[in-house]
Amino acid sequence: MDNLHPADGQNLASNLSNDQNNESYKLSENNDSKQDIVIEKKDYESFGFDVLIDEAKNLLNKYPVNQIRNHIEQIKDVFRQKIEHDENLKKEAFLADGGDVLDFKYENSYKSKFAMVYNDYKHQISIYHKENEKQEKANLVERLAIIDELKALYTEQNESNTQMFKSFRDLKTRWHNAGRIPASNAENVFKNYFFHLDNFYKYLDMNKELQSLDYQHNLEVRYSIIKRAEELVAEENVQKALNELQYLHRLWKEEAVPVIEEKREETWQLFKSLTNKIHDRKAILNERIKNEQNSNYEKKLEIINKIKEIASTANKKSHVELQKAIKEINDLRDSFLTVGRVPKDKNNKTWDAFKEATREFNHIKNDFYKTLKNEQQDNLKKKLALLEIAKEHKDSRDWNNSVKVIKKIQNDWKNIGHVPRKNSDKIWKEFKETCNQFFDRYKNRQNEFNEQFEQNLVLKTDLLNEFKTIQLPENKEEALNLLTSLNSKWNEIGKLPSNKTEINQEFTKLYNEKLKSLQLSQHQIQDFKLQTLIDQIISNKDSRTLDEEIRKTKKVIEDLEKEINQLDNNVSFFANADANSPLLKDVYKQIEEKRAKLTDAEVKLRTLYSVEF
């Protein structure tokens, strides 16, 4: 058995550093034995306000507060950027609606919710530091006690060799697990420990039985460390492997020395080669992250240049063109916020360039809409004047003159242009209702129409009775042609007395029953009914029904879009869910069904808009 030099004890840390030539291998003697927890990295830029807040809450509830700083700060930065983006969008809408920039006030309920979570984090980290300081002082007491016991072990020599060896191993294990101590005491305490450890090894040199026991135990520890390092080479999570590797190096230094001479270099080189393999994987990972961040940086620069290009011609655009440019800018903003992280040294510079480019565009746009606001106020005055004219003729009995006036002001209304959005719907509704009241009276101005309505009732009654007895042909195309013909005849007959309109519902019910009997697909039925409705509107020149159908269809589209957006947001909560999850499948099924309905509604709206009398 070889003679162990004392340097194997006190100077082992420096020997490790000289052999390894890699700063990341070094271990501070004051490191805690606890390993850092590996927290999954997520694309926070793609999350909405509510999801970011939930992520911050989840970090606070699931992980130690001292392990989540980087993630919390990333979430805070992304949240701040999204708040600025949202504020700009709402400010743009406010100004485009005719508001004054001095009157704009931004409100977002998510700000206070996030502030509560972030303040909770600051409170918890403060408590952690206080408790950690208290624990470090307790650890200092423990380490000083261990040093005193180690000193007594070789100076008093009151135990048998076997018991002394056991006590020595227990002291080393206690030292390994003692935890951090205050930084101001660390250097002296550890020097003192290694001084007495060196003295014990000198004593050990003179006691071959103790030395043999120590060599054998330490060699077993080395082999167990090497075995675990081999497992870490295959660990998928590189950061987790690196964290545990750091712990293994400390364990090697404190629990796996000395060993017999012929095994010392052999085991160290094996452990060192495994360490290099793990760090090679870290280098590959860092290079991939670096390439991704550089790629993101190039993408963000490209977006900034596009924004600058749009801003450079913004002052030459019309209202329609500027609205298109605003949409493009908003899309570019969204893209910028979802691109991903860039190199840390370029992050602030990139964000400042992005804000400057959008600020330049906003300045030009705001100037444009200040001018437009004045024009819209003038248009509002003109339309209010036309509304007053409509009110003057609403109850007129000078039919020939008033109908010309009403038709003229309707045409003038179309040519005036936009008014402030907050007034637009209200004034248009009032103008339309006023004109409709006149035309309702105009249409009912002659009583002879009532005789025609009664005759229409007779004709429709005969046609309904005939329809009840008709058997549809087996050929579906012929049957549809027959239904179309009957429906056209029904519509051509004209209006009925106001108290006899229930016959229309009876005809419609029978018509639907006949149509259903053809066993057509739902899509075919929808297309056929839509075409029938269009034919009816055109035949009757029924602009009121047309307008009402357009309004209802728009409402259907708006509701479906909201429902689809809500379902899309719900999907984000299933980011880590199994693709075969029944709940996730049901959400996707709902989205698919609603998108199909949305497509049908959009087709119907385009068809209605194409109607010409």
mmCIF file of N, CA, C and O in Angstrom, residues 190-241:
data_model
loop_
_atom_site.group_PDB
_atom_site.id
_atom_site.type_symbol
_atom_site.label_atom_id
_atom_site.label_comp_id
_atom_site.label_asym_id
_atom_site.label_seq_id
_atom_site.Cartn_x
_atom_site.Cartn_y
_atom_site.Cartn_z
ATOM 1 N N PHE A 190 -12.834 27.258 6.388
ATOM 2 C CA PHE A 190 -12.428 26.153 5.526
ATOM 3 C C PHE A 190 -10.922 25.919 5.598
ATOM 4 O O PHE A 190 -10.457 24.769 5.523
ATOM 5 N N LYS A 191 -10.135 26.976 5.736
ATOM 6 C CA LYS A 191 -8.691 26.793 5.910
ATOM 7 C C LYS A 191 -8.414 26.014 7.200
ATOM 8 O O LYS A 191 -7.554 25.124 7.238
ATOM 9 N N ASN A 192 -9.134 26.362 8.237
ATOM 10 C CA ASN A 192 -8.973 25.694 9.523
ATOM 11 C C ASN A 192 -9.345 24.216 9.421
ATOM 12 O O ASN A 192 -8.647 23.330 9.946
ATOM 13 N N TYR A 193 -10.436 23.950 8.720
ATOM 14 C CA TYR A 193 -10.880 22.560 8.550
ATOM 15 C C TYR A 193 -9.814 21.748 7.816
ATOM 16 O O TYR A 193 -9.427 20.654 8.245
ATOM 17 N N PHE A 194 -9.332 22.282 6.704
ATOM 18 C CA PHE A 194 -8.347 21.531 5.920
ATOM 19 C C PHE A 194 -6.994 21.434 6.653
ATOM 20 O O PHE A 194 -6.237 20.483 6.432
ATOM 21 N N PHE A 195 -6.708 22.402 7.505
ATOM 22 C CA PHE A 195 -5.491 22.305 8.319
ATOM 23 C C PHE A 195 -5.551 21.079 9.229
ATOM 24 O O PHE A 195 -4.613 20.274 9.291
ATOM 25 N N HIS A 196 -6.679 20.921 9.921
ATOM 26 C CA HIS A 196 -6.827 19.777 10.818
ATOM 27 C C HIS A 196 -7.031 18.485 10.039
ATOM 28 O O HIS A 196 -6.633 17.401 10.500
ATOM 29 N N LEU A 197 -7.643 18.573 8.852
ATOM 30 C CA LEU A 197 -7.766 17.393 8.008
ATOM 31 C C LEU A 197 -6.385 16.921 7.569
ATOM 32 O O LEU A 197 -6.089 15.719 7.543
ATOM 33 N N ASP A 198 -5.514 17.888 7.240
ATOM 34 C CA ASP A 198 -4.130 17.565 6.859
ATOM 35 C C ASP A 198 -3.397 16.895 8.023
ATOM 36 O O ASP A 198 -2.692 15.885 7.842
ATOM 37 N N ASN A 199 -3.594 17.429 9.219
ATOM 38 C CA ASN A 199 -2.952 16.840 10.389
ATOM 39 C C ASN A 199 -3.448 15.422 10.646
ATOM 40 O O ASN A 199 -2.679 14.534 11.044
ATOM 41 N N PHE A 200 -4.746 15.223 10.424
ATOM 42 C CA PHE A 200 -5.286 13.877 10.633
ATOM 43 C C PHE A 200 -4.669 12.899 9.635
ATOM 44 O O PHE A 200 -4.348 11.756 9.974
ATOM 45 N N TYR A 201 -4.473 13.370 8.370
ATOM 46 C CA TYR A 201 -3.879 12.488 7.367
ATOM 47 C C TYR A 201 -2.407 12.182 7.708
ATOM 48 O O TYR A 201 -1.898 11.089 7.407
ATOM 49 N N LYS A 202 -1.725 13.127 8.319
ATOM 50 C CA LYS A 202 -0.355 12.858 8.771
ATOM 51 C C LYS A 202 -0.384 11.770 9.843
ATOM 52 O O LYS A 202 0.479 10.865 9.874
ATOM 53 N N TYR A 203 -1.363 11.906 10.728
ATOM 54 C CA TYR A 203 -1.521 10.862 11.741
ATOM 55 C C TYR A 203 -1.862 9.530 11.087
ATOM 56 O O TYR A 203 -1.382 8.462 11.488
ATOM 57 N N LEU A 204 -2.682 9.596 10.030
ATOM 58 C CA LEU A 204 -3.118 8.398 9.310
ATOM 59 C C LEU A 204 -1.932 7.688 8.665
ATOM 60 O O LEU A 204 -1.897 6.459 8.579
ATOM 61 N N ASP A 205 -0.947 8.480 8.179
ATOM 62 C CA ASP A 205 0.251 7.897 7.568
ATOM 63 C C ASP A 205 0.976 6.959 8.541
ATOM 64 O O ASP A 205 1.631 5.991 8.138
ATOM 65 N N MET A 206 0.842 7.271 9.801
ATOM 66 C CA MET A 206 1.545 6.488 10.803
ATOM 67 C C MET A 206 0.712 5.311 11.293
ATOM 68 O O MET A 206 1.167 4.490 12.055
ATOM 69 N N ASN A 207 -0.536 5.222 10.861
ATOM 70 C CA ASN A 207 -1.422 4.135 11.288
ATOM 71 C C ASN A 207 -1.952 3.424 10.053
ATOM 72 O O ASN A 207 -2.919 3.852 9.438
ATOM 73 N N LYS A 208 -1.283 2.331 9.670
ATOM 74 C CA LYS A 208 -1.593 1.658 8.416
ATOM 75 C C LYS A 208 -2.992 1.037 8.415
ATOM 76 O O LYS A 208 -3.642 0.945 7.380
ATOM 77 N N GLU A 209 -3.462 0.577 9.556
ATOM 78 C CA GLU A 209 -4.797 -0.027 9.605
ATOM 79 C C GLU A 209 -5.869 1.020 9.279
ATOM 80 O O GLU A 209 -6.764 0.790 8.469
ATOM 81 N N LEU A 210 -5.753 2.185 9.931
ATOM 82 C CA LEU A 210 -6.709 3.262 9.639
ATOM 83 C C LEU A 210 -6.599 3.717 8.195
ATOM 84 O O LEU A 210 -7.584 3.977 7.506
ATOM 85 N N GLN A 211 -5.357 3.795 7.721
ATOM 86 C CA GLN A 211 -5.145 4.256 6.351
ATOM 87 C C GLN A 211 -5.794 3.298 5.361
ATOM 88 O O GLN A 211 -6.421 3.720 4.382
ATOM 89 N N SER A 212 -5.646 2.003 5.598
ATOM 90 C CA SER A 212 -6.228 1.009 4.700
ATOM 91 C C SER A 212 -7.748 1.119 4.667
ATOM 92 O O SER A 212 -8.384 1.061 3.605
ATOM 93 N N LEU A 213 -8.354 1.273 5.847
ATOM 94 C CA LEU A 213 -9.816 1.440 5.900
ATOM 95 C C LEU A 213 -10.262 2.681 5.126
ATOM 96 O O LEU A 213 -11.261 2.659 4.401
ATOM 97 N N ASP A 214 -9.538 3.756 5.290
ATOM 98 C CA ASP A 214 -9.903 5.010 4.610
ATOM 99 C C ASP A 214 -9.746 4.880 3.105
ATOM 100 O O ASP A 214 -10.591 5.308 2.331
ATOM 101 N N TYR A 215 -8.609 4.250 2.663
ATOM 102 C CA TYR A 215 -8.417 4.051 1.223
ATOM 103 C C TYR A 215 -9.581 3.274 0.607
ATOM 104 O O TYR A 215 -10.116 3.641 -0.450
ATOM 105 N N GLN A 216 -9.952 2.171 1.262
ATOM 106 C CA GLN A 216 -10.994 1.303 0.701
ATOM 107 C C GLN A 216 -12.341 2.037 0.641
ATOM 108 O O GLN A 216 -13.060 1.969 -0.358
ATOM 109 N N HIS A 217 -12.676 2.719 1.716
ATOM 110 C CA HIS A 217 -13.960 3.456 1.731
ATOM 111 C C HIS A 217 -13.993 4.530 0.654
ATOM 112 O O HIS A 217 -14.967 4.674 -0.088
ATOM 113 N N ASN A 218 -12.910 5.289 0.548
ATOM 114 C CA ASN A 218 -12.881 6.376 -0.434
ATOM 115 C C ASN A 218 -12.941 5.854 -1.862
ATOM 116 O O ASN A 218 -13.549 6.480 -2.744
ATOM 117 N N LEU A 219 -12.315 4.706 -2.122
ATOM 118 C CA LEU A 219 -12.360 4.125 -3.462
ATOM 119 C C LEU A 219 -13.779 3.705 -3.825
ATOM 120 O O LEU A 219 -14.238 3.906 -4.961
ATOM 121 N N GLU A 220 -14.479 3.142 -2.844
ATOM 122 C CA GLU A 220 -15.882 2.770 -3.091
ATOM 123 C C GLU A 220 -16.714 4.012 -3.412
ATOM 124 O O GLU A 220 -17.581 3.990 -4.299
ATOM 125 N N VAL A 221 -16.451 5.095 -2.692
ATOM 126 C CA VAL A 221 -17.173 6.341 -2.968
ATOM 127 C C VAL A 221 -16.860 6.826 -4.381
ATOM 128 O O VAL A 221 -17.750 7.255 -5.120
ATOM 129 N N ARG A 222 -15.592 6.745 -4.783
ATOM 130 C CA ARG A 222 -15.223 7.175 -6.134
ATOM 131 C C ARG A 222 -15.991 6.385 -7.201
ATOM 132 O O ARG A 222 -16.503 6.963 -8.170
ATOM 133 N N TYR A 223 -16.028 5.073 -7.026
ATOM 134 C CA TYR A 223 -16.718 4.251 -8.029
ATOM 135 C C TYR A 223 -18.220 4.561 -8.082
ATOM 136 O O TYR A 223 -18.835 4.551 -9.154
ATOM 137 N N SER A 224 -18.812 4.854 -6.938
ATOM 138 C CA SER A 224 -20.236 5.214 -6.940
ATOM 139 C C SER A 224 -20.458 6.564 -7.647
ATOM 140 O O SER A 224 -21.438 6.750 -8.364
ATOM 141 N N ILE A 225 -19.512 7.501 -7.447
ATOM 142 C CA ILE A 225 -19.607 8.799 -8.133
ATOM 143 C C ILE A 225 -19.438 8.616 -9.630
ATOM 144 O O ILE A 225 -20.177 9.206 -10.448
ATOM 145 N N ILE A 226 -18.483 7.790 -10.035
ATOM 146 C CA ILE A 226 -18.252 7.531 -11.465
ATOM 147 C C ILE A 226 -19.479 6.887 -12.105
ATOM 148 O O ILE A 226 -19.880 7.251 -13.216
ATOM 149 N N LYS A 227 -20.093 5.950 -11.399
ATOM 150 C CA LYS A 227 -21.290 5.300 -11.927
ATOM 151 C C LYS A 227 -22.407 6.320 -12.171
ATOM 152 O O LYS A 227 -23.080 6.294 -13.207
ATOM 153 N N ARG A 228 -22.579 7.212 -11.211
ATOM 154 C CA ARG A 228 -23.637 8.229 -11.384
ATOM 155 C C ARG A 228 -23.285 9.190 -12.521
ATOM 156 O O ARG A 228 -24.159 9.610 -13.296
ATOM 157 N N ALA A 229 -22.000 9.516 -12.683
ATOM 158 C CA ALA A 229 -21.578 10.393 -13.774
ATOM 159 C C ALA A 229 -21.858 9.742 -15.124
ATOM 160 O O ALA A 229 -22.236 10.415 -16.092
ATOM 161 N N GLU A 230 -21.654 8.420 -15.208
ATOM 162 C CA GLU A 230 -21.968 7.708 -16.456
ATOM 163 C C GLU A 230 -23.452 7.823 -16.790
ATOM 164 O O GLU A 230 -23.835 7.969 -17.955
ATOM 165 N N GLU A 231 -24.300 7.770 -15.770
ATOM 166 C CA GLU A 231 -25.742 7.927 -15.987
ATOM 167 C C GLU A 231 -26.066 9.348 -16.443
ATOM 168 O O GLU A 231 -26.957 9.558 -17.285
ATOM 169 N N LEU A 232 -25.343 10.325 -15.898
ATOM 170 C CA LEU A 232 -25.618 11.717 -16.265
ATOM 171 C C LEU A 232 -25.240 12.022 -17.709
ATOM 172 O O LEU A 232 -25.795 12.944 -18.314
ATOM 173 N N VAL A 233 -24.307 11.281 -18.281
ATOM 174 C CA VAL A 233 -23.936 11.488 -19.687
ATOM 175 C C VAL A 233 -25.159 11.284 -20.591
ATOM 176 O O VAL A 233 -25.315 11.956 -21.610
ATOM 177 N N ALA A 234 -26.042 10.359 -20.197
ATOM 178 C CA ALA A 234 -27.239 10.066 -20.998
ATOM 179 C C ALA A 234 -28.456 10.878 -20.566
ATOM 180 O O ALA A 234 -29.522 10.751 -21.167
ATOM 181 N N GLU A 235 -28.323 11.709 -19.541
ATOM 182 C CA GLU A 235 -29.458 12.516 -19.065
ATOM 183 C C GLU A 235 -29.907 13.507 -20.148
ATOM 184 O O GLU A 235 -29.110 14.264 -20.693
ATOM 185 N N GLU A 236 -31.216 13.495 -20.486
ATOM 186 C CA GLU A 236 -31.736 14.359 -21.551
ATOM 187 C C GLU A 236 -31.651 15.835 -21.168
ATOM 188 O O GLU A 236 -31.342 16.679 -22.011
ATOM 189 N N ASN A 237 -31.928 16.143 -19.927
ATOM 190 C CA ASN A 237 -31.912 17.536 -19.473
ATOM 191 C C ASN A 237 -30.468 17.915 -19.130
ATOM 192 O O ASN A 237 -29.946 17.555 -18.076
ATOM 193 N N VAL A 238 -29.827 18.653 -20.037
ATOM 194 C CA VAL A 238 -28.414 18.981 -19.876
ATOM 195 C C VAL A 238 -28.176 19.810 -18.614
ATOM 196 O O VAL A 238 -27.217 19.578 -17.869
ATOM 197 N N GLN A 239 -29.041 20.788 -18.361
ATOM 198 C CA GLN A 239 -28.844 21.651 -17.191
ATOM 199 C C GLN A 239 -28.947 20.856 -15.892
ATOM 200 O O GLN A 239 -28.192 21.073 -14.942
ATOM 201 N N LYS A 240 -29.870 19.912 -15.863
ATOM 202 C CA LYS A 240 -30.004 19.060 -14.688
ATOM 203 C C LYS A 240 -28.727 18.242 -14.487
ATOM 204 O O LYS A 240 -28.235 18.098 -13.356
ATOM 205 N N ALA A 241 -28.163 17.714 -15.581
ATOM 206 C CA ALA A 241 -26.924 16.940 -15.492
ATOM 207 C C ALA A 241 -25.774 17.801 -14.961
ATOM 208 O O ALA A 241 -24.981 17.361 -14.128
#
